[in-house]
XYZ file of C-alpha atoms in Angstrom:
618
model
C -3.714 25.360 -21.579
C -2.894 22.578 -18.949
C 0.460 20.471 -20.364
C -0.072 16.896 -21.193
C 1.186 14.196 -18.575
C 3.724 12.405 -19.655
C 3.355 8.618 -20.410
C 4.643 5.909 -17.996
C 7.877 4.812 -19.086
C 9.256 1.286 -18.466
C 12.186 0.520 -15.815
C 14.670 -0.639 -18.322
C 14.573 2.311 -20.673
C 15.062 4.660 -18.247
C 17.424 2.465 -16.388
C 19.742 2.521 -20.037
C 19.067 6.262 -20.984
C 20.663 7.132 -17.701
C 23.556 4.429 -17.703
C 24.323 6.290 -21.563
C 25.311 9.265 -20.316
C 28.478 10.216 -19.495
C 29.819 11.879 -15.535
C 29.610 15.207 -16.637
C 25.793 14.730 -18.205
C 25.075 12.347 -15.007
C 25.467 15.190 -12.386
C 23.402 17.236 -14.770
C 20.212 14.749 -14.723
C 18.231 16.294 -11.588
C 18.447 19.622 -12.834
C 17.157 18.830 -16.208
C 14.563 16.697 -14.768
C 12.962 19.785 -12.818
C 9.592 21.286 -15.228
C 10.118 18.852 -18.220
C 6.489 17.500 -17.067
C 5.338 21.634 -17.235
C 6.321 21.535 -21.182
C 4.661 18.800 -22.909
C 2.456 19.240 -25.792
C 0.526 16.637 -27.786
C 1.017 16.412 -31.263
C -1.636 15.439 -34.006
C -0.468 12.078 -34.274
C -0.743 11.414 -30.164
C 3.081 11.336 -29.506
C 3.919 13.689 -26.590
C 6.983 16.535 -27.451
C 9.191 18.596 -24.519
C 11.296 21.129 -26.679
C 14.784 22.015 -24.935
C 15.458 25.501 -27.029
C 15.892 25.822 -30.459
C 17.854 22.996 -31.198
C 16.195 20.085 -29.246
C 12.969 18.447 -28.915
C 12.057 15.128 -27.247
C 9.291 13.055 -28.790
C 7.577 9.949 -26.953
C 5.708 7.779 -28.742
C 3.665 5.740 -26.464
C 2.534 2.197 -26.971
C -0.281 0.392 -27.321
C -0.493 0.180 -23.642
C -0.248 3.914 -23.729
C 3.377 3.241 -21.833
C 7.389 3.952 -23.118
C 8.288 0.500 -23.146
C 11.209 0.508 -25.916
C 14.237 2.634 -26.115
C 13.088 3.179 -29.696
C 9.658 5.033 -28.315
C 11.707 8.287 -26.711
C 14.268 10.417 -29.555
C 15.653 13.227 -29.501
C 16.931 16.319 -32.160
C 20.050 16.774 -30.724
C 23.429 15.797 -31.750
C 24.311 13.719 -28.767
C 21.286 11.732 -29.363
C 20.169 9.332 -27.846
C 23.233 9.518 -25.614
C 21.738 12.595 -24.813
C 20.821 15.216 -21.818
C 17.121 15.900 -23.119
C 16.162 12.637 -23.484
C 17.155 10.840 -20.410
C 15.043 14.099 -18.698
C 12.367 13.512 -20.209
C 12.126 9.867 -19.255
C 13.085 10.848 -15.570
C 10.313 13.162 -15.740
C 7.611 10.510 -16.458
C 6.105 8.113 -14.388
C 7.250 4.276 -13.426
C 5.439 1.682 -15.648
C 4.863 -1.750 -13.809
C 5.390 -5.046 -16.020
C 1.319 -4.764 -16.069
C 1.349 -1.425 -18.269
C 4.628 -2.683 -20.020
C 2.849 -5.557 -21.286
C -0.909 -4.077 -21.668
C -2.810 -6.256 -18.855
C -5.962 -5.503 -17.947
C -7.100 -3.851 -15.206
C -8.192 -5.565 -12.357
C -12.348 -5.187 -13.218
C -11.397 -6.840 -16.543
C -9.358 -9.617 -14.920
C -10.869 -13.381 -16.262
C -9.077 -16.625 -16.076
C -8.731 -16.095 -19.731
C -7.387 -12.650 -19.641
C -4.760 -13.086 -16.812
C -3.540 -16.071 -18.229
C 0.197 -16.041 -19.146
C 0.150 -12.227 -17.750
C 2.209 -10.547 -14.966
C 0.110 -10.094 -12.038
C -0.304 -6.136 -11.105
C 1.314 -5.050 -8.387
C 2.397 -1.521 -6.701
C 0.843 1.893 -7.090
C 0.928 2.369 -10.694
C -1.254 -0.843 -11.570
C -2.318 0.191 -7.906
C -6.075 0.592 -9.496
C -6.163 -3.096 -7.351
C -8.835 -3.327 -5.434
C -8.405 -3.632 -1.477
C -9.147 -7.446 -1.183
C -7.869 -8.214 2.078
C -9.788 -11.895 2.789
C -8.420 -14.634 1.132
C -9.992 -17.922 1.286
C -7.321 -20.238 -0.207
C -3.484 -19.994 0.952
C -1.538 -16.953 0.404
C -0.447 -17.227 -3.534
C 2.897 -18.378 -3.751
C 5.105 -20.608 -6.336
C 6.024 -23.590 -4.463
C 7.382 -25.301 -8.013
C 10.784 -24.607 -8.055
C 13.650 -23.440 -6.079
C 15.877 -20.746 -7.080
C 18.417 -20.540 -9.705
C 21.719 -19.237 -9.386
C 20.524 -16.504 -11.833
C 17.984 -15.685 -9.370
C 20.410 -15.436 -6.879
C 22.854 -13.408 -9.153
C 19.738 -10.794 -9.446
C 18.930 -10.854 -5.978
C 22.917 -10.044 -4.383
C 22.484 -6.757 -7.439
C 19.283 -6.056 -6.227
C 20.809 -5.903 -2.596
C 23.608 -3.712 -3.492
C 21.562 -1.211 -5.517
C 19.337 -0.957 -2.346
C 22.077 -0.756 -0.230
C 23.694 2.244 -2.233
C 20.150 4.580 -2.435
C 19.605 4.392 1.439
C 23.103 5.133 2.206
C 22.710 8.151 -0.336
C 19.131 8.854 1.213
C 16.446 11.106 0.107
C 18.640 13.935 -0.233
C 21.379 12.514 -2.499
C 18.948 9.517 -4.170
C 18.799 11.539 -7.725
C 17.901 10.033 -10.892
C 20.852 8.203 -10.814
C 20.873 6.416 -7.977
C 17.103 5.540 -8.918
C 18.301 4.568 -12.339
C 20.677 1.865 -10.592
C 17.338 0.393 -8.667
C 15.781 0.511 -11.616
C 17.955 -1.482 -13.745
C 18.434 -4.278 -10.888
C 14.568 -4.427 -10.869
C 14.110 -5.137 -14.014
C 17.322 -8.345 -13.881
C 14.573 -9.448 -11.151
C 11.856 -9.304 -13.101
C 13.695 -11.177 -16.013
C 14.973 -13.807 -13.271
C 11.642 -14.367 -12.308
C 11.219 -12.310 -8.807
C 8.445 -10.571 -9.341
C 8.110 -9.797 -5.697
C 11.564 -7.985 -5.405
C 10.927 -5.907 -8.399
C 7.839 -5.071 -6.930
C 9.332 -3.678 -3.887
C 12.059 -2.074 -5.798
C 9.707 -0.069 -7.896
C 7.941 1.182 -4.583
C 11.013 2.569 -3.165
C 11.750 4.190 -6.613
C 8.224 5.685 -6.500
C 9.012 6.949 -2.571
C 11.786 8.523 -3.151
C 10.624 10.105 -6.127
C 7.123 11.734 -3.897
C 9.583 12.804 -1.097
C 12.435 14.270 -3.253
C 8.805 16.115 -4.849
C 7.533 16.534 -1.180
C 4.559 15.144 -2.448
C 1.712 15.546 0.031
C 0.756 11.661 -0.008
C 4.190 10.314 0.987
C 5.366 9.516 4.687
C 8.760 9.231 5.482
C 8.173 6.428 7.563
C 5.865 4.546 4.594
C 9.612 4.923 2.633
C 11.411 3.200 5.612
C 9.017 0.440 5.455
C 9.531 -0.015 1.726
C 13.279 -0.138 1.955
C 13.175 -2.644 4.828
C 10.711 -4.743 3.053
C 12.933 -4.475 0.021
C 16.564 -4.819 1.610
C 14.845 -7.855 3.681
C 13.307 -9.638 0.828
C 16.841 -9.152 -1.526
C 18.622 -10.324 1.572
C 16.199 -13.488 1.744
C 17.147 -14.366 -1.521
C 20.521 -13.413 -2.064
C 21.835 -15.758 0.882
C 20.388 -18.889 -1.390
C 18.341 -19.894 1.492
C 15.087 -18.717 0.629
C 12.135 -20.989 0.662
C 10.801 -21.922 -3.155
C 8.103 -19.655 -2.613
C 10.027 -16.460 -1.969
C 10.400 -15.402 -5.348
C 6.965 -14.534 -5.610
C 4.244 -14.930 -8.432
C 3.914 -13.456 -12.100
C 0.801 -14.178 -12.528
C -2.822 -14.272 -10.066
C -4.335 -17.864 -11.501
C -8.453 -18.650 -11.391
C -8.910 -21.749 -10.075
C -12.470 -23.304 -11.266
C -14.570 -23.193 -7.737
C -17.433 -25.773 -8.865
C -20.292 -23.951 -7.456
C -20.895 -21.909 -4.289
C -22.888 -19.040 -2.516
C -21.239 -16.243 -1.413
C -23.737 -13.293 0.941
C -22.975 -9.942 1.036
C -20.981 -8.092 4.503
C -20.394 -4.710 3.066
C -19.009 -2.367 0.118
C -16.345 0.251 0.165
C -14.816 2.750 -2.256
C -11.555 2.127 -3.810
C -9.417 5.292 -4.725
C -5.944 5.119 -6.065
C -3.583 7.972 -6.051
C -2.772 6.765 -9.673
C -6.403 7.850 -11.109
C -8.273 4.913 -10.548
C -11.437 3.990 -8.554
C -14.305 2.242 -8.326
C -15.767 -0.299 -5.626
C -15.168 -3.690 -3.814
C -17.334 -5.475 -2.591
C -16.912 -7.985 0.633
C -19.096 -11.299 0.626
C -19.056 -14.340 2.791
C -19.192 -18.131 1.966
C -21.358 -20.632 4.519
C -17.419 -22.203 5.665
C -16.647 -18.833 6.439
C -14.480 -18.521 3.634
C -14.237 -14.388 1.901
C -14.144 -13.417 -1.598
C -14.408 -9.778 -2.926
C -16.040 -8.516 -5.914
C -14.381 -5.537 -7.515
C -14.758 -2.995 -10.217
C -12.435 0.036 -10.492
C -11.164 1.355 -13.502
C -9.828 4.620 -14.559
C -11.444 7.583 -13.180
C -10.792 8.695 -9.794
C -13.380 10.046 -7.225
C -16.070 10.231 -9.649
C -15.913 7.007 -10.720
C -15.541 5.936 -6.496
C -18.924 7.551 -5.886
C -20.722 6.086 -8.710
C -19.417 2.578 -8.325
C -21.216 1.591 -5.647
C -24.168 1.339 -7.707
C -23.061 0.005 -10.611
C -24.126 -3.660 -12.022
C -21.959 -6.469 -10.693
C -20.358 -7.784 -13.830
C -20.493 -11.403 -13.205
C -22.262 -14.229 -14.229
C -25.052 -12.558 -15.827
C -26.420 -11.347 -12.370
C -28.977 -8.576 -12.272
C -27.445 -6.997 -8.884
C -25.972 -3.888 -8.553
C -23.065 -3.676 -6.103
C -25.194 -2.004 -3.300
C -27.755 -5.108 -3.864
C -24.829 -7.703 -4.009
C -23.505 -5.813 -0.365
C -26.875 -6.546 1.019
C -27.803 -9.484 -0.993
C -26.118 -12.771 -2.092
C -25.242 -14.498 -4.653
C -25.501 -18.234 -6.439
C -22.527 -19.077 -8.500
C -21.998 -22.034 -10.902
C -18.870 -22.363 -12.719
C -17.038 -20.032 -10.231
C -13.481 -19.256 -10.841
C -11.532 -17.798 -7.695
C -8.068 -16.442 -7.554
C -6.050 -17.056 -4.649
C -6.995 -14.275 -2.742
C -10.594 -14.443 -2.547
C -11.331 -12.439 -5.934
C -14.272 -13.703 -8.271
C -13.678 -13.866 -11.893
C -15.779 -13.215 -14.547
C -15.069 -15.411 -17.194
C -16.948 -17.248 -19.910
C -19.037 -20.613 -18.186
C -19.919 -18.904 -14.937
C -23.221 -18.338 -14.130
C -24.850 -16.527 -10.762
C -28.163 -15.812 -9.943
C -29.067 -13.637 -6.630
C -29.959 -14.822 -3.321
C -31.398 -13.467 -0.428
C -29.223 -11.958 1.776
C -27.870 -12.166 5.665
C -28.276 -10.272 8.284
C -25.020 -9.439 10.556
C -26.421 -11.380 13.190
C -27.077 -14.684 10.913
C -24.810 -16.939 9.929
C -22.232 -17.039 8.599
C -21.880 -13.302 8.829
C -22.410 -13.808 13.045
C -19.086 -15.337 12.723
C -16.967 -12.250 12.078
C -18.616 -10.822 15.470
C -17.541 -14.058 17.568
C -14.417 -13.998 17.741
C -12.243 -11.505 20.189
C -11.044 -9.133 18.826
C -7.548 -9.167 20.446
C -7.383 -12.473 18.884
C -8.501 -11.520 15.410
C -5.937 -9.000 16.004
C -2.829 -11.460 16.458
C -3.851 -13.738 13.761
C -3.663 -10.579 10.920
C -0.380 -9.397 12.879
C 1.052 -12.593 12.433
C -0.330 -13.410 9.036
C 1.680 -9.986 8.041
C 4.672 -11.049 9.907
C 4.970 -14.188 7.499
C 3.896 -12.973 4.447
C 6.484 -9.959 2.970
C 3.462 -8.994 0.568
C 0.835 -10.162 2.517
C -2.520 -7.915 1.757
C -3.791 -5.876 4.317
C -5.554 -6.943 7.306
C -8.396 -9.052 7.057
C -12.232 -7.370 8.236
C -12.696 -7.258 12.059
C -16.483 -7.386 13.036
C -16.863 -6.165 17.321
C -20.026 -4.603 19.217
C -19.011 -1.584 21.071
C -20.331 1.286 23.019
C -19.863 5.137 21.758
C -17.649 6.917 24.348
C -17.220 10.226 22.198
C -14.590 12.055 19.761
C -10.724 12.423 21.004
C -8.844 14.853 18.291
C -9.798 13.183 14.819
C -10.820 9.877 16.262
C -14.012 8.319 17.062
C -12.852 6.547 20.670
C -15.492 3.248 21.570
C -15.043 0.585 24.057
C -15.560 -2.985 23.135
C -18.653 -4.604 24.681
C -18.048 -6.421 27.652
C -15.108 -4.143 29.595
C -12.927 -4.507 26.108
C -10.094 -2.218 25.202
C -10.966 1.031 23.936
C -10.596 1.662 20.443
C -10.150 4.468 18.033
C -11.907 4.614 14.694
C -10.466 6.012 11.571
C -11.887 6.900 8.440
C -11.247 4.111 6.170
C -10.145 6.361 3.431
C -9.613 10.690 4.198
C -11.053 11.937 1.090
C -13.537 15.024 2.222
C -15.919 14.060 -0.743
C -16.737 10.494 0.674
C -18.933 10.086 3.851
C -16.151 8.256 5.894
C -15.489 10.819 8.122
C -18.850 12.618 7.852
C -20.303 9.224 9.504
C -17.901 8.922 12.323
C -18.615 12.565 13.084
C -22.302 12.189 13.096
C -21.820 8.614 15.303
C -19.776 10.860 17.803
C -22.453 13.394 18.758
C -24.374 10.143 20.373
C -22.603 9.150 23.282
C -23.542 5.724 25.298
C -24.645 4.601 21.641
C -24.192 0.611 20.981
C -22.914 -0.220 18.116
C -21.900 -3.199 15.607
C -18.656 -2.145 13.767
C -17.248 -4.132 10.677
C -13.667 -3.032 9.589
C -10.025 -3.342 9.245
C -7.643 -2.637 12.167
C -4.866 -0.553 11.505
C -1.627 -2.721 12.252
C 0.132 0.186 12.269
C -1.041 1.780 14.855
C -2.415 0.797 18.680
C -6.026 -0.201 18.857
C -7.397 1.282 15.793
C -10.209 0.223 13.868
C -11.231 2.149 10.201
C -14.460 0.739 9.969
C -16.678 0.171 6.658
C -19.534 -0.405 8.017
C -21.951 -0.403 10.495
C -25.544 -1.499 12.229
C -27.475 -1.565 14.746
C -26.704 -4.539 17.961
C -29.373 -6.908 18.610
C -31.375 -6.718 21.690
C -30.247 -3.026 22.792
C -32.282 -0.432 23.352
C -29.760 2.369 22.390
C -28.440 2.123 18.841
C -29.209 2.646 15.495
C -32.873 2.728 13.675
C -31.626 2.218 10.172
C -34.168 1.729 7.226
C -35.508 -2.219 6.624
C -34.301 -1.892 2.813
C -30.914 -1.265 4.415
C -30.679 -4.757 5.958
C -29.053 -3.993 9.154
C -26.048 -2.242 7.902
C -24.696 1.160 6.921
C -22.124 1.439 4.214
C -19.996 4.032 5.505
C -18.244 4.871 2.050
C -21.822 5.497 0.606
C -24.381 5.449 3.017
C -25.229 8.953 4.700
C -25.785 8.581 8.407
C -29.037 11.232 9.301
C -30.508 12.302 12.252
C -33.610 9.987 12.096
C -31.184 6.720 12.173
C -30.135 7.354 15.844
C -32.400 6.992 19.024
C -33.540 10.367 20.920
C -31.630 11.402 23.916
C -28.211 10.448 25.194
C -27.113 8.038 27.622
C -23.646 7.620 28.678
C -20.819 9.670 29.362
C -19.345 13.211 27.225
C -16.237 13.257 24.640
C -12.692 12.359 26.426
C -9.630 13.931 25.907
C -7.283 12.310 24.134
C -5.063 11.414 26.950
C -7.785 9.094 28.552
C -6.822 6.713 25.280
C -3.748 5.300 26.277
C -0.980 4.425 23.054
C 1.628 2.081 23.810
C 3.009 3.082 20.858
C 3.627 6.909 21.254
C 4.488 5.984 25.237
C 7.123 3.748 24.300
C 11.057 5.527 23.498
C 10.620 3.230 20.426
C 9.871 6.728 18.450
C 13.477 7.471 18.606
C 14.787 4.289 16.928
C 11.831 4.937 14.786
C 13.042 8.626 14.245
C 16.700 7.847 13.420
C 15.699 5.573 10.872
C 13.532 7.754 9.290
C 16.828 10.188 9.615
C 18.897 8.011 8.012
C 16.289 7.424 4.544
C 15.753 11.244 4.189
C 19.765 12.071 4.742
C 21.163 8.683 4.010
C 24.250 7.488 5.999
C 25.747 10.530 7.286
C 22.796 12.017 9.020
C 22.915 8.947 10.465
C 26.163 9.201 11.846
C 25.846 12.739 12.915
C 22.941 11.511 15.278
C 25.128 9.060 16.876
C 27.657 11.523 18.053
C 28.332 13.590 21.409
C 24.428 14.290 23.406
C 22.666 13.123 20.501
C 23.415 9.456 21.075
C 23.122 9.915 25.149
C 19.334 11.159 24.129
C 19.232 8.428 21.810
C 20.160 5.274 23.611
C 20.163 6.471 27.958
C 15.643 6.295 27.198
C 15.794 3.482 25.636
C 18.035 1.500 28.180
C 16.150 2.824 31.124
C 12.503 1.379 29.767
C 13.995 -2.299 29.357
C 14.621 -2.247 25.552
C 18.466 -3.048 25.860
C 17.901 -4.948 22.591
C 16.478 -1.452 20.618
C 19.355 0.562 22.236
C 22.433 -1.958 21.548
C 20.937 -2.307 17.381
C 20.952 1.753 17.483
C 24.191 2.091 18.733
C 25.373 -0.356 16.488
C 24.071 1.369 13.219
C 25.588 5.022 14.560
C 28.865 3.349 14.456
C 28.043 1.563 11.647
C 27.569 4.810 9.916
C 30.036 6.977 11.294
C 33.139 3.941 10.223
C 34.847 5.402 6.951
C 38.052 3.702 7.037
C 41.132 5.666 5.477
C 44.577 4.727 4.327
C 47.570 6.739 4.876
C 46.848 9.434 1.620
C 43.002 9.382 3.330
C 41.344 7.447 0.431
C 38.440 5.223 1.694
C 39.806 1.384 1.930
C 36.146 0.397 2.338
C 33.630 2.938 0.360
C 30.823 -0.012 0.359
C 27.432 0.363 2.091
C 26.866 -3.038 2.612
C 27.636 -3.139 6.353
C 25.358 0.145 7.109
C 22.718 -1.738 5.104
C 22.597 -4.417 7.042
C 22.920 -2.481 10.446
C 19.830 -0.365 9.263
C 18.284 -3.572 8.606
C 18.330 -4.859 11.713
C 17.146 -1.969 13.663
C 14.277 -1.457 11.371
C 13.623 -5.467 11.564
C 13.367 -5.345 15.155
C 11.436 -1.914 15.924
C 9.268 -3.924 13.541
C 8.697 -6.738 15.674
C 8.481 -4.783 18.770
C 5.638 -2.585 17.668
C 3.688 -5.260 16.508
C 3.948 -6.566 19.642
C 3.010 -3.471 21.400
C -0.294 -3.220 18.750
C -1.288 -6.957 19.609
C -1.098 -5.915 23.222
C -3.667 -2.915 22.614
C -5.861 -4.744 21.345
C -6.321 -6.618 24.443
């Protein structure tokens, strides 16, 4: 029999199980962590036990919200409890609540003006069942009311030294302990109101947790980017200069729309390595303005597939989501949240509409504009915005030039950059990547693409969907009911969609795609970054010693980056200073200085490869 999974368990009680224990239990903690979740057995009355021996037995006692949020929820047999070994395991065994499970919110697909009011807004992985809704209509969602308090400021400077302290320790030596320390300053941000800084506290937690576990889903360099984002945000505020938006939002608030129509562009799977899935789908106002429509609730890749057909829960409307991606809608009463999602609550009405084709307003619009420009407005939207959402759907016409490795390479109509298309989501059971493959085998064929670039990499597209170009002779024959568009998260591409013969010229190797990215030396600042979160500061220091650093900085000086090199340099040294008195005690044992050299390089090998993915695009 398969063991039970253990419930999530709320920041602040594992945070204060871990502070409880004494040195000698502390060094103890990762050990004791390792199989608890490979021992737990349900009892009749739906608490979870994890026996120790003979003589000690955790019990959790879950929630309402099915999470651990009070110390009073986890006990143990023992004598030492609940200043005890077992416990604090057990609880370092189980997952991260956010302050959405804590307090029982609803899952996005449930989310009403009247059920989000008052309530945290979900954020992170856990909660992470949210949607992709990556076009917001309205300005990004920020609290412009009031400026910070010193008690936000208090919580920020702990926040920063906490952060400071796990990436000097690293992958290797960020334990439960060190994690417990994030922990605990995440949740004085949350109660100081910073919901944004817990928020990227509890993704670095959740990093280092997946690479300590070398769990397949986890990038090192997806960790660096959380612990700059976190160390620059806690910087932000700490300095009492932030804006009176930086703090962040608690809370996503429906704003009544009065009445508007909203046409279909596309729909596309949403699948959460937390469990969750379902569908969102993408729709279009006549300004222009984007709104999403989501569902996704617990159930993974079954509930993915099955979503796309399910009744759109709004209003009373009689589409299903593969109608609404193809249709339109009528909506009186609307309520819209900041970021483009449409709520469902009591008063709003919709009835269906005919829908758009791509090449009609306003969906023509997406098409119009270059895409090297579309490009620089997301980058730069990111840039501002610490938790901006991803980039916002790119629509182009371009011409099939063949597959390169595991990309779909296609020029942009009219002599534009070549671009590489990625599936928009990996999973072998959806048709992403069956699509792209079957769009490869035609060569020469034109093509209208609607997707998101990747701002993470040079001139890639991961396209949702796409349709045939208007006026070519060479593209796609896709069925009328279809209305010019291929969902490429649900729709099968087949043989009779795509015009006999082949015009045009063979696959390329990959070479004949040119990267700025992987051409640039910028890897190695990228790499001893990356070095320094998996073996924290001294792995750091040992790559700025002897040849290592002539490898490390001689590349970058000779390409121009003087700027890269000098911020490199200045973290090795950084690293490698350990200051001694006379008995060879450290005089100066803080990590504050390496924090902020880290900081820096990362900040600027940010900046430079957005710059080098605007340029790609062009």
């Amino acid at each position: 029999m398969s063991p039970e999974p253990l419930p999530p368990v709320a920041p602040d009680v594992l945070a204060e199980a871990v502070e409880q224990l004494s040195a000698r239990l502390r060094k103890k903690l990762d050990a004791a962590i390792e199989g608890c979740a490979e021992h737990v057995v349900r009892a009749a009355d739906g608490s979870l036990d994890v026996r120790f021996g003979e003589d000690a037995l955790v019990t959790l006692h879950p929630g309402s919200s099915g999470a651990v949020t009070e110390a009073g929820q986890a006990v143990c047999t023992c004598l030492l409890a609940p200043r005890c070994l077992h416990r604090a395991a057990v609880l370092g065994a189980a997952p991260i609540a956010d302050a959405a499970t804590e307090t029982g919110t609803a899952t996005e697909t449930e989310a009403t003006p009247e059920t989000t009011a008052g309530l945290p807004e979900p954020t992170g992985p856990v909660d992470g069942p949210a949607p992709v809704t990556t076009e917001a209509a309205p300005a990004p969602s920020v609290d412009t009311a009031t400026p910070l308090t010193p008690a936000q400021v208090r919580a920020a400077t702990a926040l920063w030294e906490a952060a400071a302290e796990a990436l000097s320790a690293g992958v290797t030596a960020g334990g439960a302990v060190v994690q417990a320390e994030l922990l605990r300053a995440a949740h004085t941000a949350r109660l100081a109101g910073l919901p944004r800084a817990e928020a990227a506290a509890l993704r670095v937690v959740r990093g280092l947790r997946a690479a300590r576990e070398r769990g397949r889903a986890q990038r090192l360099g997806d960790l660096a980017g959380a612990f700059r984002d976190l160390l620059a945000g806690a910087a932000l505020l700490a300095s009492g200069t932030a804006g009176p938006g930086a703090a962040g939002v608690t809370r996503r608030a429906y704003a009544q729309g009065g009445s508007l129509r909203a046409y279909g562009l596309c729909r596309e799977p949403v699948l959460s390595a937390t469990g969750y899935g379902g569908v969102s789908t993408h729709l279009v106002g006549p300004d222009g303005s984007r709104y999403t429509v989501s569902d996704v609730r617990p159930g993974g890749l079954a509930r993915a597939r099955g979503a796309g057909s399910a009744s759109v829960a709004l209003g009373g409307a009689v589409l299903d989501h593969a109608g609404l991606a193809r249709g339109g809608l009528r909506i009186v009463g609307a309520t819209v949240s900041p970021d483009g999602r449409l709520g469902a609550g009591r008063g709003v009405n919709a009835t269906p509409l005919r829908g758009v084709d791509w090449s009609e307003e306003p969906a023509s619009a997406l098409f119009a504009r270059p895409v090297g420009e579309a490009v620089a407005a997301a980058l730069d939207d990111g840039a501002r915005e610490a938790d901006a959402p991803e980039a916002a759907l790119l629509g182009c016409d371009v011409e099939v030039v063949g597959a390169a490795g595991e990309y779909l390479v296609v020029r942009v109509a009219g002599d534009g950059p070549l671009l590489r298309l990625r599936p928009a989501h990996p999973h072998p059971e959806l048709p992403h990547a069956a699509n792209l493959r079957r769009i490869a085998e035609h060569p020469g064929l034109a093509l209208r693409v609607l997707g998101r670039p990747d701002l993470d990499r040079a001139a890639t597209l991961r396209p949702l969907a796409v349709g045939p170009v208007p006026g070519e002779p060479y593209t796609l024959r896709l069925p009328e009911e279809w209305l010019g568009r291929a969902d490429l998260g649900y729709d099968r591409l087949q043989g009779s969609h795509f015009p006999r013969g082949a015009t045009g010229p063979g696959p390329v190797a990959p070479a004949a795609v040119p990267d700025p990215l992987a051409d640039a030396p910028l890897w190695r600042v990228r790499r001893l970054l990356e070095t320094g979160v998996a073996g924290g500061r001294r792995a750091v220091a040992e790559a700025g010693r002897g040849t290592d650093a002539a490898a490390l900085l001689a590349p970058l000086r000779r390409a121009g980056l003087g700027g890269a090199a000098q911020l490199a340099a200045a973290l090795t040294a950084e690293a490698d200073r350990r200051p001694r008195d006379a008995f060879g005690r450290l005089t100066d044992s803080s990590a504050d200085g390496y924090a902020r050299a880290w900081l820096a390089s990362a900040v600027h090998l940010a900046a430079a490869e957005r710059s080098l993915v605007a340029a790609s695009w062009s």
